[in-house]
């Protein structure tokens, strides 16, 4: 079986699973950013595409690969894959659902705590020899315990549940909103209660995004929804940068409507130095805490994700249906 891999070959070698299928497949690697014609020239006859989670697989590529049977995201996100074009041709599109949930949940709490504990400005102050001055200022200004925050999660999938579980250990009052409410036993299991979206935005000290990007969720956090948030609230985004209207968020932080934001992902990606949120983080140190989209790329996560991808390739080679199908086949 021939496999086109859009991604770093060193990563695939490092996280190669102990499965015969890995060595049995003919693998062609193309770096992220390879053009559609170049992809087709390299491996237009492949049966499988394994794609970096931020690398697009277009309808053009799908329609010009006659042997294609499976497209698999290396991560959880699949918004860059044309799932409709794949479905029209009966090609499975799969993701690594749940394989990095614990890792992203840890990153989420890190961003919350980093903002609450002034990690950026504190580090800078100690390095500059101003430790005692900042300590004195923060004792008067106040430091909010995470335990005393009311936290609202938007989305309660695998990552949302893993985040709720960890927040429960901190003693937080935790709420969630999703289009479909979970069962009461499930809410009790994760120590979380449902609120309508408007109520959740207006009452929570921290809002954390845990939802997929699609046509309905693009710029989900916009001027209107920010206006409905509690004054001084913090926004956490470990989902995708497209969930947030960058201009609206910048204005809300500059005006003081929001207390700050912890962001593991920005739009567009790769993030350039001129991104408005990057510039604002430099202008208002401590109000914005950025990380380089590393929430879901821990060693453990990659081992689980690569094992799952190659298990699905093995299923396909045996004539079986893969799991974690996201395009309805």
XYZ file of C-alpha atoms in Angstrom:
329
model
C 0.000 0.000 0.000
C 1.308 3.440 -0.930
C 1.009 6.252 1.625
C 1.462 9.976 0.980
C 2.558 11.696 4.189
C 2.305 15.477 4.462
C 4.550 16.117 7.428
C 7.970 15.769 8.968
C 9.660 12.387 8.304
C 11.705 12.688 11.509
C 8.481 12.862 13.498
C 7.109 9.752 11.826
C 10.319 7.855 12.487
C 10.439 8.958 16.129
C 6.856 7.913 16.809
C 6.725 4.859 14.562
C 4.536 2.180 16.132
C 5.537 -1.438 16.569
C 3.224 -2.540 13.773
C 4.204 -4.522 10.637
C 2.142 -2.205 8.438
C 4.597 0.675 8.978
C 7.422 -1.149 7.194
C 5.141 -2.832 4.679
C 3.833 0.448 3.253
C 5.622 2.511 0.615
C 5.878 5.979 2.143
C 6.322 9.262 0.263
C 6.948 12.366 2.390
C 6.078 15.922 1.363
C 6.647 18.936 3.641
C 3.798 21.073 4.878
C 3.077 23.747 2.262
C 3.690 21.494 -0.750
C 1.457 22.601 -3.629
C -1.352 20.439 -4.979
C 0.423 19.666 -8.279
C 3.578 18.722 -6.374
C 1.614 16.379 -4.105
C 0.116 14.662 -7.129
C 3.481 14.411 -8.853
C 4.998 12.849 -5.737
C 2.311 10.264 -4.980
C -0.820 10.722 -7.049
C -1.351 6.952 -7.057
C -1.339 6.586 -3.240
C -4.160 4.823 -1.420
C -3.699 6.792 1.835
C -2.907 10.371 2.836
C -1.643 11.091 6.353
C -1.727 14.864 6.841
C -0.334 17.286 9.388
C -3.368 18.717 11.193
C -2.837 22.208 9.749
C -2.072 21.030 6.206
C -4.913 21.258 3.686
C -6.017 18.385 1.483
C -8.096 19.977 -1.262
C -10.895 18.704 -3.452
C -8.501 19.035 -6.385
C -6.043 16.595 -4.817
C -8.818 14.232 -3.761
C -10.419 14.218 -7.212
C -7.089 13.530 -8.942
C -5.999 10.550 -6.818
C -7.827 7.575 -8.374
C -6.682 5.004 -5.794
C -7.309 7.090 -2.668
C -9.269 5.310 0.080
C -8.312 7.077 3.333
C -7.306 10.565 4.468
C -6.162 10.721 8.082
C -5.412 13.809 10.167
C -2.264 13.454 12.235
C -4.101 15.268 15.005
C -7.685 15.803 16.102
C -8.540 18.774 13.869
C -9.754 18.059 10.347
C -11.047 21.450 9.183
C -8.281 21.689 6.561
C -9.430 18.457 4.890
C -12.192 18.687 2.281
C -14.463 16.109 3.870
C -17.307 16.763 1.437
C -15.168 16.041 -1.608
C -13.903 12.875 0.072
C -17.437 11.753 0.955
C -18.577 12.198 -2.653
C -15.933 9.696 -3.697
C -16.487 7.322 -0.789
C -13.089 8.088 0.758
C -12.839 7.774 4.533
C -11.622 10.819 6.468
C -10.472 10.027 10.012
C -8.954 11.877 12.952
C -7.264 10.984 16.235
C -10.232 11.719 18.449
C -9.406 11.836 22.140
C -5.738 10.848 21.798
C -4.421 14.221 23.017
C -7.268 15.229 25.345
C -5.303 14.951 28.588
C -2.360 16.881 27.172
C -4.523 19.764 25.919
C -6.370 19.872 29.242
C -3.032 20.313 31.037
C -2.127 23.165 28.674
C -5.508 24.766 29.356
C -4.927 24.825 33.103
C -1.380 26.064 32.598
C -2.699 29.087 30.694
C -5.334 29.778 33.355
C -2.805 29.597 36.172
C -0.214 31.526 34.174
C -2.559 34.482 33.821
C -3.849 34.356 37.379
C -0.319 34.139 38.832
C 1.262 36.786 36.540
C 3.827 34.298 35.294
C 5.183 36.438 32.441
C 5.618 39.695 34.358
C 6.762 37.843 37.464
C 9.504 36.031 35.552
C 10.621 39.271 33.917
C 10.641 41.110 37.252
C 12.771 38.503 39.013
C 15.256 38.447 36.117
C 15.465 42.261 36.282
C 16.099 42.292 40.040
C 12.637 43.629 40.920
C 11.312 40.576 42.748
C 10.368 42.254 46.013
C 8.704 45.229 44.322
C 6.423 42.979 42.259
C 5.652 40.816 45.290
C 4.640 43.899 47.289
C 2.498 45.166 44.410
C 0.715 41.845 43.929
C -0.041 41.520 47.645
C -2.001 44.765 47.409
C -3.374 44.240 43.904
C -4.463 40.707 44.754
C -3.939 37.267 43.230
C -7.052 35.228 42.466
C -7.003 31.531 43.322
C -8.199 29.255 40.548
C -10.415 27.659 43.181
C -12.312 30.941 43.507
C -13.010 31.241 39.775
C -16.213 30.287 38.083
C -15.105 28.566 34.892
C -17.192 28.107 31.755
C -16.257 25.556 29.122
C -17.695 25.969 25.636
C -17.758 22.448 24.273
C -17.694 19.251 26.322
C -16.046 16.688 24.087
C -12.972 14.675 25.047
C -10.819 17.719 25.799
C -13.602 19.581 27.599
C -14.238 16.569 29.824
C -10.538 16.153 30.590
C -10.367 19.862 31.495
C -13.464 19.645 33.704
C -11.964 16.676 35.545
C -8.845 18.672 36.374
C -10.765 21.806 37.343
C -12.824 19.708 39.724
C -9.628 18.772 41.556
C -8.948 22.489 42.076
C -12.403 22.966 43.589
C -13.681 25.262 40.836
C -17.334 25.874 40.163
C -17.447 24.620 36.603
C -20.131 25.054 33.928
C -20.385 24.161 30.263
C -22.346 24.961 27.149
C -22.712 22.739 24.095
C -25.463 22.464 21.492
C -26.487 19.119 22.967
C -26.652 18.815 26.735
C -25.027 15.774 28.325
C -26.875 13.378 30.616
C -27.164 14.177 34.313
C -24.948 11.181 35.296
C -22.275 12.399 32.869
C -22.422 15.924 34.281
C -22.097 14.516 37.790
C -19.142 12.359 36.760
C -17.167 15.426 35.653
C -18.432 17.803 38.344
C -19.901 20.217 35.839
C -23.296 21.816 35.249
C -24.976 23.057 32.077
C -25.791 26.717 31.417
C -27.273 28.408 28.344
C -24.575 30.230 26.404
C -25.600 33.795 27.301
C -25.768 32.954 30.997
C -22.436 31.131 30.925
C -20.699 34.081 29.238
C -22.150 36.619 31.671
C -21.353 34.843 34.932
C -18.009 33.085 34.433
C -14.617 34.513 35.402
C -12.850 32.304 32.856
C -14.193 31.159 29.505
C -12.357 28.267 27.853
C -12.942 27.125 24.268
C -13.103 23.393 23.458
C -14.910 23.129 20.151
C -14.158 22.156 16.581
C -13.819 24.718 13.795
C -16.559 24.650 11.193
C -18.838 27.086 9.393
C -20.943 27.580 12.520
C -18.053 28.125 14.954
C -15.804 30.384 12.872
C -15.321 33.588 14.950
C -17.596 32.129 17.619
C -16.067 34.599 20.061
C -16.879 37.896 18.380
C -17.756 41.438 19.440
C -21.292 40.510 20.374
C -20.339 37.557 22.559
C -17.444 39.442 24.152
C -19.890 42.221 25.048
C -21.947 39.603 26.871
C -18.981 38.349 28.909
C -18.320 39.303 32.496
C -16.154 42.418 32.835
C -12.558 41.445 33.513
C -13.042 37.819 32.479
C -10.228 35.754 31.014
C -10.492 33.948 27.666
C -8.605 30.689 27.135
C -8.284 29.115 23.689
C -6.564 25.763 23.250
C -8.825 24.884 20.304
C -8.144 26.700 17.046
C -7.382 30.341 16.344
C -10.295 30.583 13.906
C -12.727 30.336 16.834
C -11.867 33.910 17.858
C -12.259 37.236 16.067
C -8.721 38.575 16.552
C -9.631 42.245 16.128
C -12.527 41.995 18.570
C -10.352 40.255 21.174
C -7.582 42.842 20.867
C -10.056 45.688 21.341
C -11.623 43.981 24.369
C -8.266 43.522 26.093
C -7.029 47.026 25.287
C -10.253 48.575 26.574
C -10.187 46.521 29.774
C -13.447 44.745 28.980
C -11.527 41.476 29.303
C -8.823 40.941 31.867
C -6.673 38.932 29.504
C -6.331 35.897 27.295
C -4.335 32.669 27.334
C -3.921 31.395 23.786
C -2.256 28.214 22.577
C -3.361 28.895 19.022
C -3.761 31.985 16.858
C -4.986 32.630 13.338
C -3.414 32.411 10.847
C -0.844 29.728 11.479
C 2.164 29.733 11.169
C 1.969 32.802 13.413
C 4.011 35.793 12.259
C 5.561 38.464 14.464
C 3.113 41.022 13.027
C 0.026 39.164 14.274
C -2.068 41.735 16.203
C -2.253 39.522 19.291
C 1.519 39.028 19.292
C 2.027 42.801 19.088
C -0.519 43.375 21.858
C 1.179 40.790 24.090
C 4.352 42.862 23.835
C 2.467 46.089 24.509
C 0.544 44.697 27.494
C 2.824 42.099 29.132
C 0.941 39.835 31.488
C -2.437 40.432 29.882
C -1.866 37.949 27.064
C -0.109 34.618 27.560
C 0.849 32.838 24.338
C 2.094 29.314 23.706
C 3.113 27.891 20.301
C 0.193 25.475 19.727
C 1.861 22.740 21.776
C -1.078 21.641 23.916
C -1.674 18.426 22.014
C 1.832 17.552 20.858
C 3.310 15.873 23.900
C 5.335 12.717 23.434
C 2.532 10.610 24.875
C -0.033 12.214 22.580
C 2.064 11.630 19.467
C 2.681 8.000 20.379
C -1.062 7.440 20.766
C -1.932 9.360 17.590
C 0.629 7.663 15.355
C -0.316 4.244 16.712
C -3.958 4.975 15.883
C -3.179 6.244 12.371
C -1.218 3.149 11.437
C -3.814 0.889 13.046
C -6.341 2.470 10.692
C -4.005 1.954 7.722
C -3.721 -1.708 8.756
C -7.513 -1.990 8.986
C -7.823 -0.566 5.487
C -5.233 -3.021 4.139
C -7.326 -5.876 5.564
C -10.477 -4.556 3.921
C -11.904 -3.380 7.233
C -13.524 -0.056 8.067
C -11.304 2.417 9.967
C -12.528 4.097 13.131
C -12.935 7.770 14.097
C -14.524 8.572 10.705
C -15.518 12.247 10.505
C -17.184 12.494 7.079
C -20.213 10.306 7.675
C -19.209 7.213 5.700
